[in-house]
Short mmCIF file of C-alpha atoms and ligand atoms in Angstrom, two decimals:
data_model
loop_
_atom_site.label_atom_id
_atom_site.label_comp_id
_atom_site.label_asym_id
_atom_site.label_seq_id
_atom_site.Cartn_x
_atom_site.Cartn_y
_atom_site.Cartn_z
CA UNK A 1 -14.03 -33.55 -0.24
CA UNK A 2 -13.98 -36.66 2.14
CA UNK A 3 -17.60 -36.46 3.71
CA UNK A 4 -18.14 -37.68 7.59
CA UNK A 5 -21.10 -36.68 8.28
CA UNK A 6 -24.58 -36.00 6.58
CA UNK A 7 -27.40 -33.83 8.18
CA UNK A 8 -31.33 -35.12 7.70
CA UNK A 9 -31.39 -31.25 6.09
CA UNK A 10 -29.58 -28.03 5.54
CA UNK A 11 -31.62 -25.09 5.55
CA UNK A 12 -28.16 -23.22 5.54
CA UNK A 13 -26.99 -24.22 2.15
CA UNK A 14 -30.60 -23.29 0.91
CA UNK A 15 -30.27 -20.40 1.87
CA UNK A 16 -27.02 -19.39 1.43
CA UNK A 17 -27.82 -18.41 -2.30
CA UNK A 18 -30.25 -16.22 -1.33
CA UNK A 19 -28.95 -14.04 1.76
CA UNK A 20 -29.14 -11.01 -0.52
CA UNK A 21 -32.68 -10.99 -1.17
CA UNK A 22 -33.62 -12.37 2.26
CA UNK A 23 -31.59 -9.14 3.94
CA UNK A 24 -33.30 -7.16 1.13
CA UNK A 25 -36.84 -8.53 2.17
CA UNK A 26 -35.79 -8.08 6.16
CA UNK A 27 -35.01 -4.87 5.10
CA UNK A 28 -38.55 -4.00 3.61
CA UNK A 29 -40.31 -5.01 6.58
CA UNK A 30 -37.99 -3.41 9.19
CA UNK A 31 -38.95 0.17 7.25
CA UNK A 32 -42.44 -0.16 6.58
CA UNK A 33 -43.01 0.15 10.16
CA UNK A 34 -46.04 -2.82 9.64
CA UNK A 35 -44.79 -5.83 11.39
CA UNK A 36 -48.44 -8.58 11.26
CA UNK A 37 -50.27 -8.66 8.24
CA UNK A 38 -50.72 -5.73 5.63
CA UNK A 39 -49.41 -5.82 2.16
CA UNK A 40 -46.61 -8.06 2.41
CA UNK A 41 -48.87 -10.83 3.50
CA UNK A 42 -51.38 -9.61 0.55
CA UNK A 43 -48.94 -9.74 -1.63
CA UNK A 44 -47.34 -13.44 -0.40
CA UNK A 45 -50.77 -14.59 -0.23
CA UNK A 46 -51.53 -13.45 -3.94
CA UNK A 47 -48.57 -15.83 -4.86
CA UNK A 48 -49.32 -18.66 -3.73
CA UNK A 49 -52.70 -18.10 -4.80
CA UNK A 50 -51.49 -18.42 -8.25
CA UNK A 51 -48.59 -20.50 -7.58
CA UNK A 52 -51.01 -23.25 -6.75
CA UNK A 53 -54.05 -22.32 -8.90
CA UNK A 54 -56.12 -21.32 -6.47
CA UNK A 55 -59.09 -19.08 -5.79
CA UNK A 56 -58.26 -17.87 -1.86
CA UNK A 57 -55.22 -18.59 -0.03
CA UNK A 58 -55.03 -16.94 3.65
CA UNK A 59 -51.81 -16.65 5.60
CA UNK A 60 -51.95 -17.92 9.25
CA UNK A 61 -49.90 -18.01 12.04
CA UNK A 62 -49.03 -22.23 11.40
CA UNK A 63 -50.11 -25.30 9.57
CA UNK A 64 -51.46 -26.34 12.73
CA UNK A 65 -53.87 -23.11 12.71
CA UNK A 66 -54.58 -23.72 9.09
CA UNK A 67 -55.97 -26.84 10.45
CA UNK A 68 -58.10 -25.55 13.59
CA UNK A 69 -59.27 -22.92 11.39
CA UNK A 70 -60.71 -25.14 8.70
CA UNK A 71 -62.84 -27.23 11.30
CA UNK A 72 -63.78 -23.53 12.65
CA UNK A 73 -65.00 -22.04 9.83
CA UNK A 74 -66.76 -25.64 9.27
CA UNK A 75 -68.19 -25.18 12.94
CA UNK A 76 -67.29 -28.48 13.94
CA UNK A 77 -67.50 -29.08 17.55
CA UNK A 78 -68.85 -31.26 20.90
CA UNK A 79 -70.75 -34.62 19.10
CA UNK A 80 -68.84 -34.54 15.82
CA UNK A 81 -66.38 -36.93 14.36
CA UNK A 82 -63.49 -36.31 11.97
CA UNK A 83 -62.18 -38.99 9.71
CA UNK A 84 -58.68 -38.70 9.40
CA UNK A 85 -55.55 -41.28 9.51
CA UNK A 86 -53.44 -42.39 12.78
CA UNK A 87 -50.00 -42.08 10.70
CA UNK A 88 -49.29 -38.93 10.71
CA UNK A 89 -48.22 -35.62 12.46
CA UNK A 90 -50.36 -34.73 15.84
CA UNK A 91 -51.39 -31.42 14.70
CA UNK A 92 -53.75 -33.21 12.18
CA UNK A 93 -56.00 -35.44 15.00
CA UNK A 94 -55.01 -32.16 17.77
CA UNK A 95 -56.75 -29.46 15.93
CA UNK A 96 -60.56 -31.72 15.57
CA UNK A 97 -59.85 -32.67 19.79
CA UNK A 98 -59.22 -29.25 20.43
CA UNK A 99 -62.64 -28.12 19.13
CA UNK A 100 -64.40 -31.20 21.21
CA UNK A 101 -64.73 -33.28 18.26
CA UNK A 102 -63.73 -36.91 18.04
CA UNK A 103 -61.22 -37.60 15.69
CA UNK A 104 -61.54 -41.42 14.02
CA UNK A 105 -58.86 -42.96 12.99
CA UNK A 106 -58.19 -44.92 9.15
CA UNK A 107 -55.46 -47.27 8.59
CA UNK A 108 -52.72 -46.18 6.53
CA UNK A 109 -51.59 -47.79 3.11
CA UNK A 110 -48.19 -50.09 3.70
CA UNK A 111 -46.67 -48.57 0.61
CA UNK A 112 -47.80 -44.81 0.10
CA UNK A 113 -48.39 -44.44 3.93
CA UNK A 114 -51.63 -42.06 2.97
CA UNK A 115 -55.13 -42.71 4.53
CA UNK A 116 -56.54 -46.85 3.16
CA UNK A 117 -59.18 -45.02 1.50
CA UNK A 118 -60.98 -48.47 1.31
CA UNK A 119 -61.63 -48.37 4.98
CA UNK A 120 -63.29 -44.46 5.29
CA UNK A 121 -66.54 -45.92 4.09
CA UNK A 122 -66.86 -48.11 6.78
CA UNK A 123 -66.01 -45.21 9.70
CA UNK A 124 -68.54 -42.67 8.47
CA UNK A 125 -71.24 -42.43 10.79
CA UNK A 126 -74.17 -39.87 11.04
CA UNK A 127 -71.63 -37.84 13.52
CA UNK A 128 -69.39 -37.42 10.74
CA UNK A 129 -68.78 -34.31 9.94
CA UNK A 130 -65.70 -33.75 7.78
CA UNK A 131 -62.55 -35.81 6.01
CA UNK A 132 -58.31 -34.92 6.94
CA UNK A 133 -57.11 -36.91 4.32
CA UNK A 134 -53.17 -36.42 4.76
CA UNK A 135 -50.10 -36.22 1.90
CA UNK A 136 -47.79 -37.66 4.09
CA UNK A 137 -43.94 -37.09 3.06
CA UNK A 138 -45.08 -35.28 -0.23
CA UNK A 139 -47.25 -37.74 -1.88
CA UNK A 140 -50.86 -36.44 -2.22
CA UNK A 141 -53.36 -39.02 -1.15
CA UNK A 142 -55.51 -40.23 -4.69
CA UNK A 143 -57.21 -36.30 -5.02
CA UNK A 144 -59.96 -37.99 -7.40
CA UNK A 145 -61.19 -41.08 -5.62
CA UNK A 146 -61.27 -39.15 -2.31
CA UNK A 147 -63.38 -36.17 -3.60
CA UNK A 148 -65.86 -38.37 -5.15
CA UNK A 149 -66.20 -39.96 -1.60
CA UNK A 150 -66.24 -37.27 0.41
CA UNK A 151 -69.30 -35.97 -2.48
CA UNK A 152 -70.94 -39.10 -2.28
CA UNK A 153 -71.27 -38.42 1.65
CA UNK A 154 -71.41 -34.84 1.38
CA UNK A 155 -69.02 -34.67 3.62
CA UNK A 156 -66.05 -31.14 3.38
CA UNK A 157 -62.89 -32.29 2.48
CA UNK A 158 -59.76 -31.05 4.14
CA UNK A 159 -56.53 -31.47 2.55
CA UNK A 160 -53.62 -31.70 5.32
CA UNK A 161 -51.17 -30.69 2.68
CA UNK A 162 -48.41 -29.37 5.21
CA UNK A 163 -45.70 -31.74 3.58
CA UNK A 164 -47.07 -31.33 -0.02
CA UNK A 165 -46.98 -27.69 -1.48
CA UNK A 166 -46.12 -28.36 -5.21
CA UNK A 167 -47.39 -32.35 -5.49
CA UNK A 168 -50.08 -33.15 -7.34
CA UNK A 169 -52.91 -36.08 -8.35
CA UNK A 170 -53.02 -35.80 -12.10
CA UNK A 171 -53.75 -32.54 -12.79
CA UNK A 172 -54.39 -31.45 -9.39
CA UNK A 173 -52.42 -29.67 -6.91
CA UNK A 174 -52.15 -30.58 -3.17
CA UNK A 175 -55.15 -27.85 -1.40
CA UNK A 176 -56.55 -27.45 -4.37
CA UNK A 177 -59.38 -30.34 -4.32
CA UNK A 178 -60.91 -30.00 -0.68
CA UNK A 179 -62.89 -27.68 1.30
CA UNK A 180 -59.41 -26.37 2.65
CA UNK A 181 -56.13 -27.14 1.60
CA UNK A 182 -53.73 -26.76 5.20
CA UNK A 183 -49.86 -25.31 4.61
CA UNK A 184 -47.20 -25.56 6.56
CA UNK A 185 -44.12 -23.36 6.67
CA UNK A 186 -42.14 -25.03 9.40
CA UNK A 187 -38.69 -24.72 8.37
CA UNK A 188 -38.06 -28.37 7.51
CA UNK A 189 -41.24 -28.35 4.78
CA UNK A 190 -40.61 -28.20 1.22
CA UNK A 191 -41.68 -24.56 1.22
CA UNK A 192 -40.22 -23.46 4.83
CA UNK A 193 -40.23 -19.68 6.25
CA UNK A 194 -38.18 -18.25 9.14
CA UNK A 195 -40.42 -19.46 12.26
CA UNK A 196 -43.90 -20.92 12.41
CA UNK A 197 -46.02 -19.52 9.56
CA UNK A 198 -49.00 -21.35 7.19
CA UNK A 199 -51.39 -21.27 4.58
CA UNK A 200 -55.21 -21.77 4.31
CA UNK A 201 -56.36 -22.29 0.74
CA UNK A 202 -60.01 -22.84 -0.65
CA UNK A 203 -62.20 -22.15 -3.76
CA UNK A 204 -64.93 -21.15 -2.29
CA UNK A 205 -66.09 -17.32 -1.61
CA UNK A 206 -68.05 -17.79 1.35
CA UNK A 207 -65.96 -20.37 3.43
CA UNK A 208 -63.07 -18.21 2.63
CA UNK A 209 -64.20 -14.92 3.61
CA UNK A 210 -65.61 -16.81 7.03
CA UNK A 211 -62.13 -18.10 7.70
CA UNK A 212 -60.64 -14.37 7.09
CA UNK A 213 -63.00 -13.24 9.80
CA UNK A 214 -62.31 -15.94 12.48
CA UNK A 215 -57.87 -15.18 11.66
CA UNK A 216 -58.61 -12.11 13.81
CA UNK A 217 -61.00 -13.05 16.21
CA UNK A 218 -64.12 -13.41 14.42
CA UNK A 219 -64.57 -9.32 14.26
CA UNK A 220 -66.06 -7.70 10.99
CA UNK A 221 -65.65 -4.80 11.12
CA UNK A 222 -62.81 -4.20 13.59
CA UNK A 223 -64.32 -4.90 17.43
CA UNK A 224 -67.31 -6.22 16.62
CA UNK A 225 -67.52 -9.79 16.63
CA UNK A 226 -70.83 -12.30 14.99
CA UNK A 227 -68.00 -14.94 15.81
CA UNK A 228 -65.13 -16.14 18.19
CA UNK A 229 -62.30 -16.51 16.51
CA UNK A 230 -58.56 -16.43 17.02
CA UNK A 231 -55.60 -15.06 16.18
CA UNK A 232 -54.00 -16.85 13.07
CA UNK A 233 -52.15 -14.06 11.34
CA UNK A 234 -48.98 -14.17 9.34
CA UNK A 235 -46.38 -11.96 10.42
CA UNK A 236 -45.52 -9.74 7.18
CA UNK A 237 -41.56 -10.82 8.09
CA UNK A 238 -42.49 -14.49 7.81
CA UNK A 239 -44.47 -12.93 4.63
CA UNK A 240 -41.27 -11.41 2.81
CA UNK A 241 -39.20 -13.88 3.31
CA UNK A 242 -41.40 -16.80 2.31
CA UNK A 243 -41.76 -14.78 -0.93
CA UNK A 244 -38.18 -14.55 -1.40
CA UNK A 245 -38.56 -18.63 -1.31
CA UNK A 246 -41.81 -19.38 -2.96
CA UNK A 247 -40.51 -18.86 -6.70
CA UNK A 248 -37.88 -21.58 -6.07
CA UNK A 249 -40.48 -24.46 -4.73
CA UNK A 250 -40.91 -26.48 -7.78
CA UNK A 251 -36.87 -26.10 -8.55
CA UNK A 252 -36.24 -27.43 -4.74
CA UNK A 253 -38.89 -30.69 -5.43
CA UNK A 254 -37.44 -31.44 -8.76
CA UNK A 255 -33.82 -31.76 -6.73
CA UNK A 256 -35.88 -33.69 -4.04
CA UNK A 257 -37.27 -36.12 -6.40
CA UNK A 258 -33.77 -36.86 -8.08
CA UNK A 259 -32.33 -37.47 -4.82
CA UNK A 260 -34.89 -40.07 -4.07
CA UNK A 261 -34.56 -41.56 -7.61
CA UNK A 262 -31.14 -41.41 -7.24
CA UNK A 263 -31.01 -43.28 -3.90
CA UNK A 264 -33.39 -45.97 -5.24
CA UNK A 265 -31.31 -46.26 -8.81
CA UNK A 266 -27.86 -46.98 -6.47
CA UNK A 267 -29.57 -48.76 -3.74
CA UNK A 268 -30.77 -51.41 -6.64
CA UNK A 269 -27.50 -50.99 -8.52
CA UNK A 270 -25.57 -51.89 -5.71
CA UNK A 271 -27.53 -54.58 -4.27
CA UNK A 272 -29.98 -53.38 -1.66
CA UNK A 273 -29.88 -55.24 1.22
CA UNK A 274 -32.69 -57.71 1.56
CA UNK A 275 -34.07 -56.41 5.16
CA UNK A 276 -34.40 -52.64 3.81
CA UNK A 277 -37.27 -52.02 1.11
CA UNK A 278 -37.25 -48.71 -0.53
CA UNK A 279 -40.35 -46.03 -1.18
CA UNK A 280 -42.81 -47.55 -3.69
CA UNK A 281 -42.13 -46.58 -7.16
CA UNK A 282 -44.98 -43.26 -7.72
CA UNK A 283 -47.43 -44.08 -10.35
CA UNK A 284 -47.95 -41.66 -13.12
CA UNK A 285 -50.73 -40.06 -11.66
CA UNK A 286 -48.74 -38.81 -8.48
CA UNK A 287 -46.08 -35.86 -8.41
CA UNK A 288 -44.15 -36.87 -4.98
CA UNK A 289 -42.28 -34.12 -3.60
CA UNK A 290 -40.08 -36.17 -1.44
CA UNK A 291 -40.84 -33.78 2.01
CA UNK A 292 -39.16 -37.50 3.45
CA UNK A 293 -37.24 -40.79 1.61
CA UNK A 294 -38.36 -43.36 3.67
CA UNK A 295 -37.20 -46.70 4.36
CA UNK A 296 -38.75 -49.84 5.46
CA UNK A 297 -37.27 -52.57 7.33
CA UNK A 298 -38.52 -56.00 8.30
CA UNK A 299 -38.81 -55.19 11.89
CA UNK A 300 -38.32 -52.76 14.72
CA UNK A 301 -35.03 -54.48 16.04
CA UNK A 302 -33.32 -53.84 12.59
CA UNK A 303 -34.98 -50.55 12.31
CA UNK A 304 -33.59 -49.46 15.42
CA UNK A 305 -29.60 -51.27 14.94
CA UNK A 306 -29.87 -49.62 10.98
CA UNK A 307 -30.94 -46.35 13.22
CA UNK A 308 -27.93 -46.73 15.86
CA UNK A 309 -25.10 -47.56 12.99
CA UNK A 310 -26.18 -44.07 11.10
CA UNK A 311 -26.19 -42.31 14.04
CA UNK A 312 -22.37 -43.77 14.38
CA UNK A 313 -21.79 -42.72 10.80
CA UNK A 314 -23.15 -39.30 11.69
CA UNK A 315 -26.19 -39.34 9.18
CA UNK A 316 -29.31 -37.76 10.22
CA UNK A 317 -32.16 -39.90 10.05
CA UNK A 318 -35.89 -39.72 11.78
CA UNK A 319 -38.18 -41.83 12.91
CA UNK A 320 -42.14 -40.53 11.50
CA UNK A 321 -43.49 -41.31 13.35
CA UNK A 322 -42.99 -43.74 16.32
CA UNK A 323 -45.95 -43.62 17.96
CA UNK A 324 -49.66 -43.82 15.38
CA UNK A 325 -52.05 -41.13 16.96
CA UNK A 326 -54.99 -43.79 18.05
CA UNK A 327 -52.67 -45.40 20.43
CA UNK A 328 -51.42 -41.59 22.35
CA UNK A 329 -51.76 -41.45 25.70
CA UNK A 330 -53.91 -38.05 25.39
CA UNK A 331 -56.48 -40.39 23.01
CA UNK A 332 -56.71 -42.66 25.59
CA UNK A 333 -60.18 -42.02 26.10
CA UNK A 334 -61.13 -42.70 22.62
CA UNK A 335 -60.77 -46.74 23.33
CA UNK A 336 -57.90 -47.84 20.80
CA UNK A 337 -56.09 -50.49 21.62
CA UNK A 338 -52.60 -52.20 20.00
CA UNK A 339 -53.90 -54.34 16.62
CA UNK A 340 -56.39 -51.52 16.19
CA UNK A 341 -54.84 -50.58 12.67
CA UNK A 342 -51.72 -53.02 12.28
CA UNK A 343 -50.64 -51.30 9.05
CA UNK A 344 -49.68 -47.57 11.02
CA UNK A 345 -48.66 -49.57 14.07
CA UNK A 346 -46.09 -51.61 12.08
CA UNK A 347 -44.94 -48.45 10.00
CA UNK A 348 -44.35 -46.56 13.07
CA UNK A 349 -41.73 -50.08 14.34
CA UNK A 350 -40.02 -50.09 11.26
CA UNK A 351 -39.63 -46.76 9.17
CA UNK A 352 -36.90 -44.30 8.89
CA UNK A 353 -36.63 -41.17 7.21
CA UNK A 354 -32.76 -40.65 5.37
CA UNK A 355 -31.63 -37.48 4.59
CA UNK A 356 -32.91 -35.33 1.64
CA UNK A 357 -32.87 -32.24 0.84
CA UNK A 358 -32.37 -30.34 -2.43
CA UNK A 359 -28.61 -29.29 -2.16
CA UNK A 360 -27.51 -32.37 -0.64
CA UNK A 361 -24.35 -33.58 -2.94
CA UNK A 362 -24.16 -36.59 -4.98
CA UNK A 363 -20.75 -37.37 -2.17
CA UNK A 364 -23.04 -37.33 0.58
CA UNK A 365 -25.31 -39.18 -0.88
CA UNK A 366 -23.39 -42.02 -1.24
CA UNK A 367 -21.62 -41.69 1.68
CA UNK A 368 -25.43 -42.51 3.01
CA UNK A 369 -25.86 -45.33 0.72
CA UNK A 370 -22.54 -46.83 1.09
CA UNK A 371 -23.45 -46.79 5.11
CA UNK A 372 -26.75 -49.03 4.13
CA UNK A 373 -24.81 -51.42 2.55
CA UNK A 374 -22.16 -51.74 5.20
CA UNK A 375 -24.89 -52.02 7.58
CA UNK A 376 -26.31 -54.89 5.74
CA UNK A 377 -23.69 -56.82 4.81
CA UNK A 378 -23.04 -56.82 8.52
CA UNK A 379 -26.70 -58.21 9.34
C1 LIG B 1 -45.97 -29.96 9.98
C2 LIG B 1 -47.31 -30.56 9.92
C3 LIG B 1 -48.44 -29.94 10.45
C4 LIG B 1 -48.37 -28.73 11.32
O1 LIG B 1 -47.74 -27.64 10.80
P1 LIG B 1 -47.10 -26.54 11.79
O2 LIG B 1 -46.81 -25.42 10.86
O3 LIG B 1 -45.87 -27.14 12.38
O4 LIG B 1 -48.11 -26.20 12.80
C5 LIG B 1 -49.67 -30.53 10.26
N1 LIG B 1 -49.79 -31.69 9.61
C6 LIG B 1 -48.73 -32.33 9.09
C7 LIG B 1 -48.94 -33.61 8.35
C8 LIG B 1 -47.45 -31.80 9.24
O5 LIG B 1 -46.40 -32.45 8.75
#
């Protein structure tokens, strides 16, 4: 087949193969006359529970949620700061402002992109209340190091592991280690439902059963409320379908992660051009999912010509993200200024995400790759 075009992702073509047992699970749902919650959701939530190894896992209405509920159950509020880094998706620095608490932002590493866990030390303050560490593009931040700081300072640890369901620090899965682990299932995550829809996981009894109370509303029993809480359900559709899904996660980041070896094998092979720098290699301690294959160039004017050419080549590509959270407009009034943390500021000039996705063919794949070098042997 002579390939033209390349999306960033197909959700199609995932789910193409399994159209049965999504009409099958639709089908459920539509009859049992139960359309939020109840024992779809029960039953989801018992799977990932074990999927991941994990004591609780709550469905909620987003990853986003998953997020604002954490610092909820951790009654964080007006006065408090949140550590958490400036390279990454809004909802993770959104959910601490939207409580009245002052996110602070870490510099990012230049070659994993997680949290420089050499500069948290230095931000925590007596205000401090809590940790976001972040697995940006499916590579856990270092699970050990981080929970031995975050002990040290007895400070709860929340895992933003929205882009990571299935990676892993040694033996240690993403929302496993923290507090809270956060879930997304936006469609474009590794694990993605049918809508919004995420997960809250945590190992502990008490904060668990707190953040089951404040999903509707803070009420136990029904109308009577010790709490204000919200509503942060699951739908049981987004339920049954995600469990039609859920078995098929680790399959789907084993494809992802021979994509991205595969695109780093050819991309050496054929002589990488010298302005694009590839992902780091993982160390044996990580299991990257590859949510994102990112590229780095040497600065934002090649970024942004390698950006226009694939565009012309009709290959989807993304910038994440082109704008670090300390220097948003809405953050104004938390005093960052440009040089603040050079490491996220540069990432966010010269990044881009190429497509990957786990039925992406090995044609399109180099059709992508065979773009990159065109591109640079035109620079
Ligand atoms: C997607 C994402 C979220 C938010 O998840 P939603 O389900 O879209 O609300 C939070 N943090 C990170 C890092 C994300 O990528």
């Amino acid at each position: 087949m002579n390939i033209t075009s390349v999306p960033l992702i197909d959700l199609a073509r995932t789910h193409a193969p399994l159209e049965a047992d999504l009409k099958a699970a639709f089908e459920r749902v539509l009859h049992a006359n139960s359309y939020i919650m109840g024992p779809e959701v029960t039953r989801f939530e018992s799977a990932c529970a074990e999927y991941l190894g994990v004591k609780h896992a709550l469905g909620v209405s987003s990853g986003s949620d998953a997020l604002l509920l954490a610092l909820m159950v951790l009654e964080i509020g007006p006065g408090d700061e949140v550590i958490c880094p400036s390279y990454t998706f809004f909802a993770t620095a959104g959910a601490i402002w939207r409580l009245g608490a002052k996110p602070v932002f870490v510099d990012c590493d230049p070659l994993s992109y997680n949290l420089n866990l050499s500069q948290v030390e230095a931000k925590i303050t007596p205000q401090t209340k809590a940790l976001i560490p972040v697995h940006l593009f499916g590579q856990t931040a270092p699970l050990g190091p981080l929970r031995e700081l975050a002990q040290r300072h007895k400070l709860p640890l929340i895992e933003d592991a929205a882009q990571a369901i299935g990676a892993a620090w040694q033996d240690h899965k993403a929302g496993t280690v923290g507090e809270f682990g956060c879930f997304s299932f936006f469609p474009s995550k590794n694990l993605g439902g049918f809508g919004d829809g995420g997960l809250l996981t945590s190992q502990d009894d008490t904060l668990a059963e707190k953040a089951r109370i404040l999903r509707t509303h803070g009420s136990k029993p029904k109308y009577y409320h010790h709490y204000v809480g919200g509503n942060f359900r699951l739908d049981a559709l987004q339920a049954a379908l995600l469990q039609v899904k859920l078995p098929h996660t680790d399959t789907y980041a084993q494809k992802r992660q021979a994509k991205a070896a595969r695109y780093t094998q050819l991309l050496n092979e054929a002589g990488r051009p010298e302005q694009i720098t590839l992902p780091a290699p993982v160390s044996a301690d990580f299991k990257h999912v590859f949510n994102q294959y990112i590229l780095r160039l040497q600065n934002a004017e090649q970024r942004d010509s390698l950006m226009a050419y694939l565009n012309e080549q009709k290959i989807g590509n993304a910038i994440y993200y082109p704008v670090p959270l300390h220097l948003q407009a809405c953050f104004a009034d938390l005093g960052y200024s440009e040089g603040d943390l050079p490491v996220s500021e540069l990432a966010a000039k010269t990044t881009l995400a190429l497509p990957i996705f786990p039925e992406m063919s090995d044609e399109e794949q180099d059709y992508v790759i065979e773009a990159l070098l065109c591109w640079g042997a035109r620079q």
